[in-house]
PDB file of C-alpha atoms and ligand atoms in Angstrom:
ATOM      1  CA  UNK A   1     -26.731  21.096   1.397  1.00 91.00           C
ATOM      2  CA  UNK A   2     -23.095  20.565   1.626  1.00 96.00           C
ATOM      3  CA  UNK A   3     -21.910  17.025   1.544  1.00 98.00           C
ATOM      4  CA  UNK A   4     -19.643  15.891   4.335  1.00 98.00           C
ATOM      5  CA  UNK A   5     -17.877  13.326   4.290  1.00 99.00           C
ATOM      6  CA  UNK A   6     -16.382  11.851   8.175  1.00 99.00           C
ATOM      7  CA  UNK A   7     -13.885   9.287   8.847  1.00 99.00           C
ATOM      8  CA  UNK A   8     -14.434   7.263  12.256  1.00 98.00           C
ATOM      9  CA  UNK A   9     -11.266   7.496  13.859  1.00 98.00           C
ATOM     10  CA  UNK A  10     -12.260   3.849  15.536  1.00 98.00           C
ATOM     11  CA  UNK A  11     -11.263   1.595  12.294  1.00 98.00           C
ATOM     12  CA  UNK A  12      -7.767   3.306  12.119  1.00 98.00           C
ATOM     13  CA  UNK A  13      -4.348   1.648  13.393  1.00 98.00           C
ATOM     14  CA  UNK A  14      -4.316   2.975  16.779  1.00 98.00           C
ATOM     15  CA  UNK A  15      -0.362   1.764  17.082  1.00 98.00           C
ATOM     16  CA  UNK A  16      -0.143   4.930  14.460  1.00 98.00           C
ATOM     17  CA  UNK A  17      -2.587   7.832  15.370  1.00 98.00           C
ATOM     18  CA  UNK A  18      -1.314  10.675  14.149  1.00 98.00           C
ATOM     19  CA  UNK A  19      -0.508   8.950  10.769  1.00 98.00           C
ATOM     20  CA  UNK A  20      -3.756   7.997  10.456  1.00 98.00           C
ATOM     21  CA  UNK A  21      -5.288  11.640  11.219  1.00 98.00           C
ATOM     22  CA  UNK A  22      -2.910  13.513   8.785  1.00 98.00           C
ATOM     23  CA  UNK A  23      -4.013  10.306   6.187  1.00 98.00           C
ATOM     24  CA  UNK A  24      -7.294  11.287   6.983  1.00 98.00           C
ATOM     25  CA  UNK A  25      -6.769  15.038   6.680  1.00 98.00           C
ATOM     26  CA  UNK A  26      -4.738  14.586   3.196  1.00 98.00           C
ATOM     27  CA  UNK A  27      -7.762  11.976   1.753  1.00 98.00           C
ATOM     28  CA  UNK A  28      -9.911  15.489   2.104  1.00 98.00           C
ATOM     29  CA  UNK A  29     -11.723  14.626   5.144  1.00 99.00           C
ATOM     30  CA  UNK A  30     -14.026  17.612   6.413  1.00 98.00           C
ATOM     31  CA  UNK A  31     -13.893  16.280  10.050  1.00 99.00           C
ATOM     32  CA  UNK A  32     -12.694  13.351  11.910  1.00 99.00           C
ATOM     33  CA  UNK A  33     -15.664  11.306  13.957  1.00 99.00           C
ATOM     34  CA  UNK A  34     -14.312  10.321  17.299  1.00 99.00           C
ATOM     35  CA  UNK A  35     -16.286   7.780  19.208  1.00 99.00           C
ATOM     36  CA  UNK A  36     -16.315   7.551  22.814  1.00 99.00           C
ATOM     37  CA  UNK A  37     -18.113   4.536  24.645  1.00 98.00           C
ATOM     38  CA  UNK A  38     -18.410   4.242  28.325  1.00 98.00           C
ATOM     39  CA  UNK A  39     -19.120   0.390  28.606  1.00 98.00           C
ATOM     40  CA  UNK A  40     -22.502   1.025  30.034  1.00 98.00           C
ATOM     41  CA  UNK A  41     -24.667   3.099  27.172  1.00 98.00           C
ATOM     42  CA  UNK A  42     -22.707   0.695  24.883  1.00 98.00           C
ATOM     43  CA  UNK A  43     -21.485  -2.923  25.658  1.00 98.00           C
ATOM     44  CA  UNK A  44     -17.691  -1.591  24.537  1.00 98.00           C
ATOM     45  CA  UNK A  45     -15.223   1.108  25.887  1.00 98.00           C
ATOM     46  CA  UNK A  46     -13.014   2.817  23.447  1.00 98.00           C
ATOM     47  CA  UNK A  47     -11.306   6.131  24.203  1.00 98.00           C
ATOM     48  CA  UNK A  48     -11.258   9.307  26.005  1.00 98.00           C
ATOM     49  CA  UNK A  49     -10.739  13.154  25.567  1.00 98.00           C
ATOM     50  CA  UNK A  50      -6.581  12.764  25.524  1.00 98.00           C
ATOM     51  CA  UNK A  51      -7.221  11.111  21.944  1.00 98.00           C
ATOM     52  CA  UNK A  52      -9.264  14.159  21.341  1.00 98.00           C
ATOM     53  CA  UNK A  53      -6.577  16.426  22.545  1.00 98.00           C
ATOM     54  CA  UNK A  54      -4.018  14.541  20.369  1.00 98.00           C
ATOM     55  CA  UNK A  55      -6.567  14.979  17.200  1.00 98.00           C
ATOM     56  CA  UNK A  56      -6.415  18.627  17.863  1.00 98.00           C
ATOM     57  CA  UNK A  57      -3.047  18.580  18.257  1.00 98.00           C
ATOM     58  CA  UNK A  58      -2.065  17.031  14.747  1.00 98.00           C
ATOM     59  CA  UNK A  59      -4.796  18.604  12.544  1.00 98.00           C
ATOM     60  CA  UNK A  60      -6.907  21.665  11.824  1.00 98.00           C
ATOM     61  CA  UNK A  61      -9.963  19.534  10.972  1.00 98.00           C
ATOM     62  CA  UNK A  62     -13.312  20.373  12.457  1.00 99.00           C
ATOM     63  CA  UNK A  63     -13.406  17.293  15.424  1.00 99.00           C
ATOM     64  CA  UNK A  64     -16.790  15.717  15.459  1.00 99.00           C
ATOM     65  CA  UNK A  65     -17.322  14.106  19.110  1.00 99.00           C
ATOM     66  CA  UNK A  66     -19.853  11.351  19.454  1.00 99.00           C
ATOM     67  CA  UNK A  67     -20.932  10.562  23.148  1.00 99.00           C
ATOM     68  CA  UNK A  68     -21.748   7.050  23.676  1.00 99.00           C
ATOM     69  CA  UNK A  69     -22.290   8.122  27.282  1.00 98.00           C
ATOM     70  CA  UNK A  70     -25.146   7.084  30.014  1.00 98.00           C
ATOM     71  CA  UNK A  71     -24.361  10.193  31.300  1.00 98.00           C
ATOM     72  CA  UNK A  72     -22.905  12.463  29.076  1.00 98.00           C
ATOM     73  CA  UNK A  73     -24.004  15.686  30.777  1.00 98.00           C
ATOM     74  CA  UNK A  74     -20.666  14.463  33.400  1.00 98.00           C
ATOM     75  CA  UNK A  75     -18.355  14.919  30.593  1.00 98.00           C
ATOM     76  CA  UNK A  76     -19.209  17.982  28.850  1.00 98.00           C
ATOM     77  CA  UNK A  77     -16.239  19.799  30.156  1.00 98.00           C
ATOM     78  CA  UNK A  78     -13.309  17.480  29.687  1.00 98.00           C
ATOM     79  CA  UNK A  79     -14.391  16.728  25.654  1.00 98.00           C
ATOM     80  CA  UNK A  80     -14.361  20.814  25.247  1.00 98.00           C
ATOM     81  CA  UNK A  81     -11.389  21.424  26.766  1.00 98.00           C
ATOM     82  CA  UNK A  82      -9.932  18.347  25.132  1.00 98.00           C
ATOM     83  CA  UNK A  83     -10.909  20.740  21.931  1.00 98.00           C
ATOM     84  CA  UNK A  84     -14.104  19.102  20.007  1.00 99.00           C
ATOM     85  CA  UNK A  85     -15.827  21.514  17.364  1.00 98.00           C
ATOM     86  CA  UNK A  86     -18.931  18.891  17.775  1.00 98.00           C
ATOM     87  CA  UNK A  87     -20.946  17.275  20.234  1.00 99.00           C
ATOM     88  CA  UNK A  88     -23.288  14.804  19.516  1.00 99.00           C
ATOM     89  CA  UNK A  89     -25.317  13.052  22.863  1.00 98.00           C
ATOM     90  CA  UNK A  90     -28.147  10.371  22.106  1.00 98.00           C
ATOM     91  CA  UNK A  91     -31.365  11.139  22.789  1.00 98.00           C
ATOM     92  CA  UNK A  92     -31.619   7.788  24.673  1.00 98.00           C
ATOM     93  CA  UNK A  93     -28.801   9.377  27.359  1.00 98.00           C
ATOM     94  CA  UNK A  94     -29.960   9.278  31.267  1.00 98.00           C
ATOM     95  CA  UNK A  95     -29.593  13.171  31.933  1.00 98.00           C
ATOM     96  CA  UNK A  96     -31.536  16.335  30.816  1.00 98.00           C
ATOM     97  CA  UNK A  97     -31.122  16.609  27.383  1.00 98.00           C
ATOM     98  CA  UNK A  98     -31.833  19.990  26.164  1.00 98.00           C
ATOM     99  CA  UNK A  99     -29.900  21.228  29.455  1.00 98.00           C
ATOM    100  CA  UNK A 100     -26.993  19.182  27.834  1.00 98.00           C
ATOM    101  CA  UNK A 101     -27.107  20.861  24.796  1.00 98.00           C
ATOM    102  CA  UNK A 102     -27.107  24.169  25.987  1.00 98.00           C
ATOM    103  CA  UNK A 103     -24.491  23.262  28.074  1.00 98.00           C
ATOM    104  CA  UNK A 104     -22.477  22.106  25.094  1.00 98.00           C
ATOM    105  CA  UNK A 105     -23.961  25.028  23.463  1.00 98.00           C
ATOM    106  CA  UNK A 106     -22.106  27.354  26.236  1.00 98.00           C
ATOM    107  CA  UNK A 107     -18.789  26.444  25.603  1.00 98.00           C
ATOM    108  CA  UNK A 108     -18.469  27.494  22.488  1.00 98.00           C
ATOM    109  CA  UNK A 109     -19.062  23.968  20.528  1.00 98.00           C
ATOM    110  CA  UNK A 110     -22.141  23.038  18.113  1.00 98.00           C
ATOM    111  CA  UNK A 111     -24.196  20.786  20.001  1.00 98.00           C
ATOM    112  CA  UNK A 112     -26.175  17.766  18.139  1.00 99.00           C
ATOM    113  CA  UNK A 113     -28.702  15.283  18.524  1.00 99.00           C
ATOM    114  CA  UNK A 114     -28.338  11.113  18.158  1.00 99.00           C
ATOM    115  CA  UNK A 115     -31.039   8.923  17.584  1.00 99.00           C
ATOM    116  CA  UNK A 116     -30.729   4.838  17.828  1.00 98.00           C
ATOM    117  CA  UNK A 117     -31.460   3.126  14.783  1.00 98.00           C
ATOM    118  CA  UNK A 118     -34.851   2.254  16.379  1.00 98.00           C
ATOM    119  CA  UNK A 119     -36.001   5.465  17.679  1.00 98.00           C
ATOM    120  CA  UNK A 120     -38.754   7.978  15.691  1.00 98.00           C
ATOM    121  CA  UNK A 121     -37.596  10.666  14.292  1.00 98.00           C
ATOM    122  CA  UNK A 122     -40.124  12.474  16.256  1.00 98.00           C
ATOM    123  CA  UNK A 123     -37.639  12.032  19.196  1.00 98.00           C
ATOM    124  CA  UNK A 124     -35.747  14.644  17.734  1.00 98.00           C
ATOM    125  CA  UNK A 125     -38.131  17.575  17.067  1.00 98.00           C
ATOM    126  CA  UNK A 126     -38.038  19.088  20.772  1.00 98.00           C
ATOM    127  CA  UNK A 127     -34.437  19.301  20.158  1.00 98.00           C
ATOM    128  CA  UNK A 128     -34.228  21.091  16.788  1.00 98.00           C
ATOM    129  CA  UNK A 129     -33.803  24.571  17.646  1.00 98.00           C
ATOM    130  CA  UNK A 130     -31.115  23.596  20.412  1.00 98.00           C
ATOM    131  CA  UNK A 131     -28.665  21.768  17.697  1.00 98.00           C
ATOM    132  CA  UNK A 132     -27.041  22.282  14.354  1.00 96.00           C
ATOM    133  CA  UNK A 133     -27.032  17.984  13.360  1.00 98.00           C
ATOM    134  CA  UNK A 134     -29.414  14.820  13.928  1.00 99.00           C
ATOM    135  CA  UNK A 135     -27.565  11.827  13.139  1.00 99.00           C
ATOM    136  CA  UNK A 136     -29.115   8.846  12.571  1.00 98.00           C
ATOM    137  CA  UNK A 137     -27.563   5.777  13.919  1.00 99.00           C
ATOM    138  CA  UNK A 138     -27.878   3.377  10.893  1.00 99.00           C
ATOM    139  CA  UNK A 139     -26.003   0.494  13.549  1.00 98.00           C
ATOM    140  CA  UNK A 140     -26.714  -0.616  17.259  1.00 98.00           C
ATOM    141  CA  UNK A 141     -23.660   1.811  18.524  1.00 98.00           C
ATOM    142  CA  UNK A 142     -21.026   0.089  20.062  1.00 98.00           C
ATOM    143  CA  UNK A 143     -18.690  -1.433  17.260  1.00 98.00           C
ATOM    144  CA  UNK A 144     -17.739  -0.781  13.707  1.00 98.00           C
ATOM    145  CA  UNK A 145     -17.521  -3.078  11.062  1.00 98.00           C
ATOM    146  CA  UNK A 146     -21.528  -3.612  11.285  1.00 98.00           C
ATOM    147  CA  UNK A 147     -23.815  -4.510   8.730  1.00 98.00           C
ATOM    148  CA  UNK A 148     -25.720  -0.974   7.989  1.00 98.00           C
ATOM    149  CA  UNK A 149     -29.476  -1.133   8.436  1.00 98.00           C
ATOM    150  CA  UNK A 150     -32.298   0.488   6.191  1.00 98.00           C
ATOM    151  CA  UNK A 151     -34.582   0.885   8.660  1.00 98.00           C
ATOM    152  CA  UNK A 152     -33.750   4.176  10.235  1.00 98.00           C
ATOM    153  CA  UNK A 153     -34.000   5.617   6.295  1.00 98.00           C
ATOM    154  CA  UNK A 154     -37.649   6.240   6.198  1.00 98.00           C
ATOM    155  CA  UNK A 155     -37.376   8.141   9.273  1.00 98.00           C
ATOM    156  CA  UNK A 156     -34.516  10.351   7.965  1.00 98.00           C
ATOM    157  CA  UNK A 157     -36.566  11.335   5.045  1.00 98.00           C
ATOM    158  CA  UNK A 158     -39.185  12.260   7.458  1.00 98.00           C
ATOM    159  CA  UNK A 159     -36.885  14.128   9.711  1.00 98.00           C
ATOM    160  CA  UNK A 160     -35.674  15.832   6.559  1.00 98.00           C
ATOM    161  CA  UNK A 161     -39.327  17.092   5.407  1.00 98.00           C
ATOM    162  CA  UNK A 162     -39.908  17.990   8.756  1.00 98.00           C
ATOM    163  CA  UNK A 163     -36.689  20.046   9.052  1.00 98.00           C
ATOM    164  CA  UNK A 164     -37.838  21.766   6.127  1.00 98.00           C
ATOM    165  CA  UNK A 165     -41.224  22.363   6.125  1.00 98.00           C
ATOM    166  CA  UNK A 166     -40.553  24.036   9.808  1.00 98.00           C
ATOM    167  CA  UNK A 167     -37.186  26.716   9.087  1.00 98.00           C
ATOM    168  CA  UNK A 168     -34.326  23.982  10.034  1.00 98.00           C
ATOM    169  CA  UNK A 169     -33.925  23.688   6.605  1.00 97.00           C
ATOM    170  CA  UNK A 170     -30.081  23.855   7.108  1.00 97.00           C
ATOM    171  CA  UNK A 171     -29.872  21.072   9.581  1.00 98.00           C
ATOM    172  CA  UNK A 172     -27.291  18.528   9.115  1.00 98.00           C
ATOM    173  CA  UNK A 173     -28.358  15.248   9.002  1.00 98.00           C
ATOM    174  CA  UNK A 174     -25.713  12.633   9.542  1.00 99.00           C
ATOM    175  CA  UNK A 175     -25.732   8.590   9.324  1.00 99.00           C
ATOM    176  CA  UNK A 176     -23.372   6.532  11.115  1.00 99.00           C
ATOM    177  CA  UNK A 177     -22.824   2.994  11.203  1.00 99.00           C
ATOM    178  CA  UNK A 178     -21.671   0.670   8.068  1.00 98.00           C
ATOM    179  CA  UNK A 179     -21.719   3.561   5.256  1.00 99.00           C
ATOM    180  CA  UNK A 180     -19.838   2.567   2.595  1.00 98.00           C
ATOM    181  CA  UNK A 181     -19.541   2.749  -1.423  1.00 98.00           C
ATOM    182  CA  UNK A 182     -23.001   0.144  -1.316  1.00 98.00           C
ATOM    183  CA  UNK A 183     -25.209   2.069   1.546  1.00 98.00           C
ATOM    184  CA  UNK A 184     -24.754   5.803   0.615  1.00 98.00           C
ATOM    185  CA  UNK A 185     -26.653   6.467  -1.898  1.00 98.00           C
ATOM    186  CA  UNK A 186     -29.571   5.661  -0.255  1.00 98.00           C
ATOM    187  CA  UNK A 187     -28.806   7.716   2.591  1.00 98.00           C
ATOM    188  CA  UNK A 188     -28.632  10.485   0.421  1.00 98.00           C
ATOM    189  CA  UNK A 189     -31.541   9.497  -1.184  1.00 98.00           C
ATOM    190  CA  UNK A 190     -33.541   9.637   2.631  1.00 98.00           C
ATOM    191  CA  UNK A 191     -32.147  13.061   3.165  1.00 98.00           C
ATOM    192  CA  UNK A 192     -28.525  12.725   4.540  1.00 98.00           C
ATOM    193  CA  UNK A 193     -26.449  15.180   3.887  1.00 98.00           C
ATOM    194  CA  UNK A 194     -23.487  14.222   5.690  1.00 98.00           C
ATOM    195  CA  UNK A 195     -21.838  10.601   6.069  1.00 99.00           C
ATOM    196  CA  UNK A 196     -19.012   8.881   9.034  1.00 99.00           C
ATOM    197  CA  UNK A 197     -17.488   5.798   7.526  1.00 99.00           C
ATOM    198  CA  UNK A 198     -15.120   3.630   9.801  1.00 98.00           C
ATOM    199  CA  UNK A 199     -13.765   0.808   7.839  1.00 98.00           C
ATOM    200  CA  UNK A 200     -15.042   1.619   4.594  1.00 98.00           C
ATOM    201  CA  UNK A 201     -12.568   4.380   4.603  1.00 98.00           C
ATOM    202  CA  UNK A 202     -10.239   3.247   6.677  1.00 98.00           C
ATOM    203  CA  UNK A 203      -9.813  -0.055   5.187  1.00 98.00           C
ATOM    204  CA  UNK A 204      -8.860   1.722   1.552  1.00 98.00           C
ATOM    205  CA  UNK A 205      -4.987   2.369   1.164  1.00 98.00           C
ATOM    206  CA  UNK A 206      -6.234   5.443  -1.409  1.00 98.00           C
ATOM    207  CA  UNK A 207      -8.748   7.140   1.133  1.00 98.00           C
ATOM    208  CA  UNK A 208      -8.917  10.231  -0.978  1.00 98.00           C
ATOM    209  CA  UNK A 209     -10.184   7.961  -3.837  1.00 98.00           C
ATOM    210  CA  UNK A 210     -12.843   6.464  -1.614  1.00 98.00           C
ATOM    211  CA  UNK A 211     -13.847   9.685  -0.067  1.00 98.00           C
ATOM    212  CA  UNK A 212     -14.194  11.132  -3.830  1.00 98.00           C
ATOM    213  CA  UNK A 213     -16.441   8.022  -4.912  1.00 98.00           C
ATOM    214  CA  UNK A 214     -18.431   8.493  -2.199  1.00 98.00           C
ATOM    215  CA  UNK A 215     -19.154  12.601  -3.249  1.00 98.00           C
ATOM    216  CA  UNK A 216     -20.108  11.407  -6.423  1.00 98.00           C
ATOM    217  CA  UNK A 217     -22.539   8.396  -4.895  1.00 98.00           C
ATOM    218  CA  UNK A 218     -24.092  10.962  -3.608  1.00 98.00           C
ATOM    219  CA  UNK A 219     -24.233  13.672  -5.900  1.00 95.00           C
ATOM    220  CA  UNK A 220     -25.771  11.282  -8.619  1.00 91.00           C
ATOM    221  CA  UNK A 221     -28.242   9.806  -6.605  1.00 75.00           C
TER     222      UNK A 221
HETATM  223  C1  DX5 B 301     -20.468   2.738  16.121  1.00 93.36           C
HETATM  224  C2  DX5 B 301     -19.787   4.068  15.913  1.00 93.36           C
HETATM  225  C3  DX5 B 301     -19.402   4.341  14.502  1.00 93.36           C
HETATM  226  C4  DX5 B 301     -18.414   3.393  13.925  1.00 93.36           C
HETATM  227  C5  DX5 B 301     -18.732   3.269  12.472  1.00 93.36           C
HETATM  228  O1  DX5 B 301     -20.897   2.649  17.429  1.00 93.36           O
HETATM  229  O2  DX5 B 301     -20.630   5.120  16.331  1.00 93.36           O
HETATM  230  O3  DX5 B 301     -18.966   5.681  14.336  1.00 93.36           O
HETATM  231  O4  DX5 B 301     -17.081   3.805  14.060  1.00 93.36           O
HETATM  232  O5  DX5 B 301     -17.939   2.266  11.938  1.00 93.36           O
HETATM  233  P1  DX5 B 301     -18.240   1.606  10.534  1.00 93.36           P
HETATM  234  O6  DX5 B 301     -18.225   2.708   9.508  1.00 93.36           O
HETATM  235  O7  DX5 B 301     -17.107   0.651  10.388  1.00 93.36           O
HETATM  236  O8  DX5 B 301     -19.586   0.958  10.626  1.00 93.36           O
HETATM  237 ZN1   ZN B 302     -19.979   7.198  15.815  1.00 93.36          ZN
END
């Protein structure tokens, strides 16, 4: 599986966006994570689809949307047209989900699956052949800068036999939520293939050194 590597647009200077995409884009990012939070899924509000438009604007990098949405199934339109390549709803959302993801599905974008740190992996199986990602929430969503959490990891190497043993064997399986240089090896380890990191990467005046450390966590684990 190819190892991706996603900086969370939330840790960067916001008084300098575009500097911070293209600092992205130069580290060797292979997409940007944009989190949107609606105050109501998530006890924090962050940002809507013009930041999305102005990602698209100042970079050719895949843009990898992450609904933090009661209602995502509203906002479908708006994030596609804003230009997202990804779009990940929670399985926990208050609307139809597999209608969602076919909606996603119909405008073009990859549509994915997000499971609370909490949740079974099961929740994710009636899903499978309607995305292209699960990713694992390895935080309560809402905030970067967490502490990461092990429990979801069992579960991921579950999901990850499961994918396999049942022809999803090249589903992505992402982890989001305190990933740094200590944490993601053992993601790896569960099955994770692909890896958002706010402030770990953010933080780092040499991202492209971080983001290389990290390929190697994970390619020695
Ligand atoms: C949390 C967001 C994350 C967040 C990760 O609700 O979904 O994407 O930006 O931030 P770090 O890597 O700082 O935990
Ligand atoms: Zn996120």
């Amino acid at each position: 599986m190819q190892t991706l590597i996603l900086p969370s647009l939330l840790a960067a200077d916001f008084g300098k966006l575009e500097t911070e995409i293209l600092r992205a884009e130069n580290a060797g990012a292979d997409a940007i994570h944009l989190d949107i939070m609606d105050g109501v899924f998530v006890p924090n509000i962050s940002f809507g689809p013009a930041i999305v438009k102005l990602c698209r604007e100042t970079t050719k990098l895949p843009l990898n949307v992450h609904l933090m949405l009661a209602r995502p199934d509203s906002f479908i339109e708006p994030f596609a047209k804003a230009g997202a390549t990804t779009i990940q709803i929670h399985a926990e959302a208050s609307c139809n989900i597999k209608e969602t993801l076919q909606q996603i599905r119909s405008y073009g974008i990859s549509p994915a699956i997000v499971l609370n740190p909490l949740t079974p992996y099961t929740a994710a199986i009636p899903y499978l052949d309607l995305v292209d990602e699960v990713m694992y929430m390895t935080v309560f969503p809402g905030y970067g800068g967490q502490k990461f959490m092990a429990e979801p990891l069992p579960e991921i190497n579950k999901l990850r036999e499961y994918a396999n043993a049942n022809g999803f064997e090249k589903l992505n399986i992402m982890v989001d939520g305190g990933v740094g240089r200590s944490t993601i090896a053992q993601c790896a380890q569960a099955g994770a293939n692909a890896f958002v990191a706010g402030t770990a990467l953010f933080s780092q005046e040499d991202m492209g050194a971080e983001i290389s450390l990290f390929k190697n966590l994970v390619n020695q684990k």
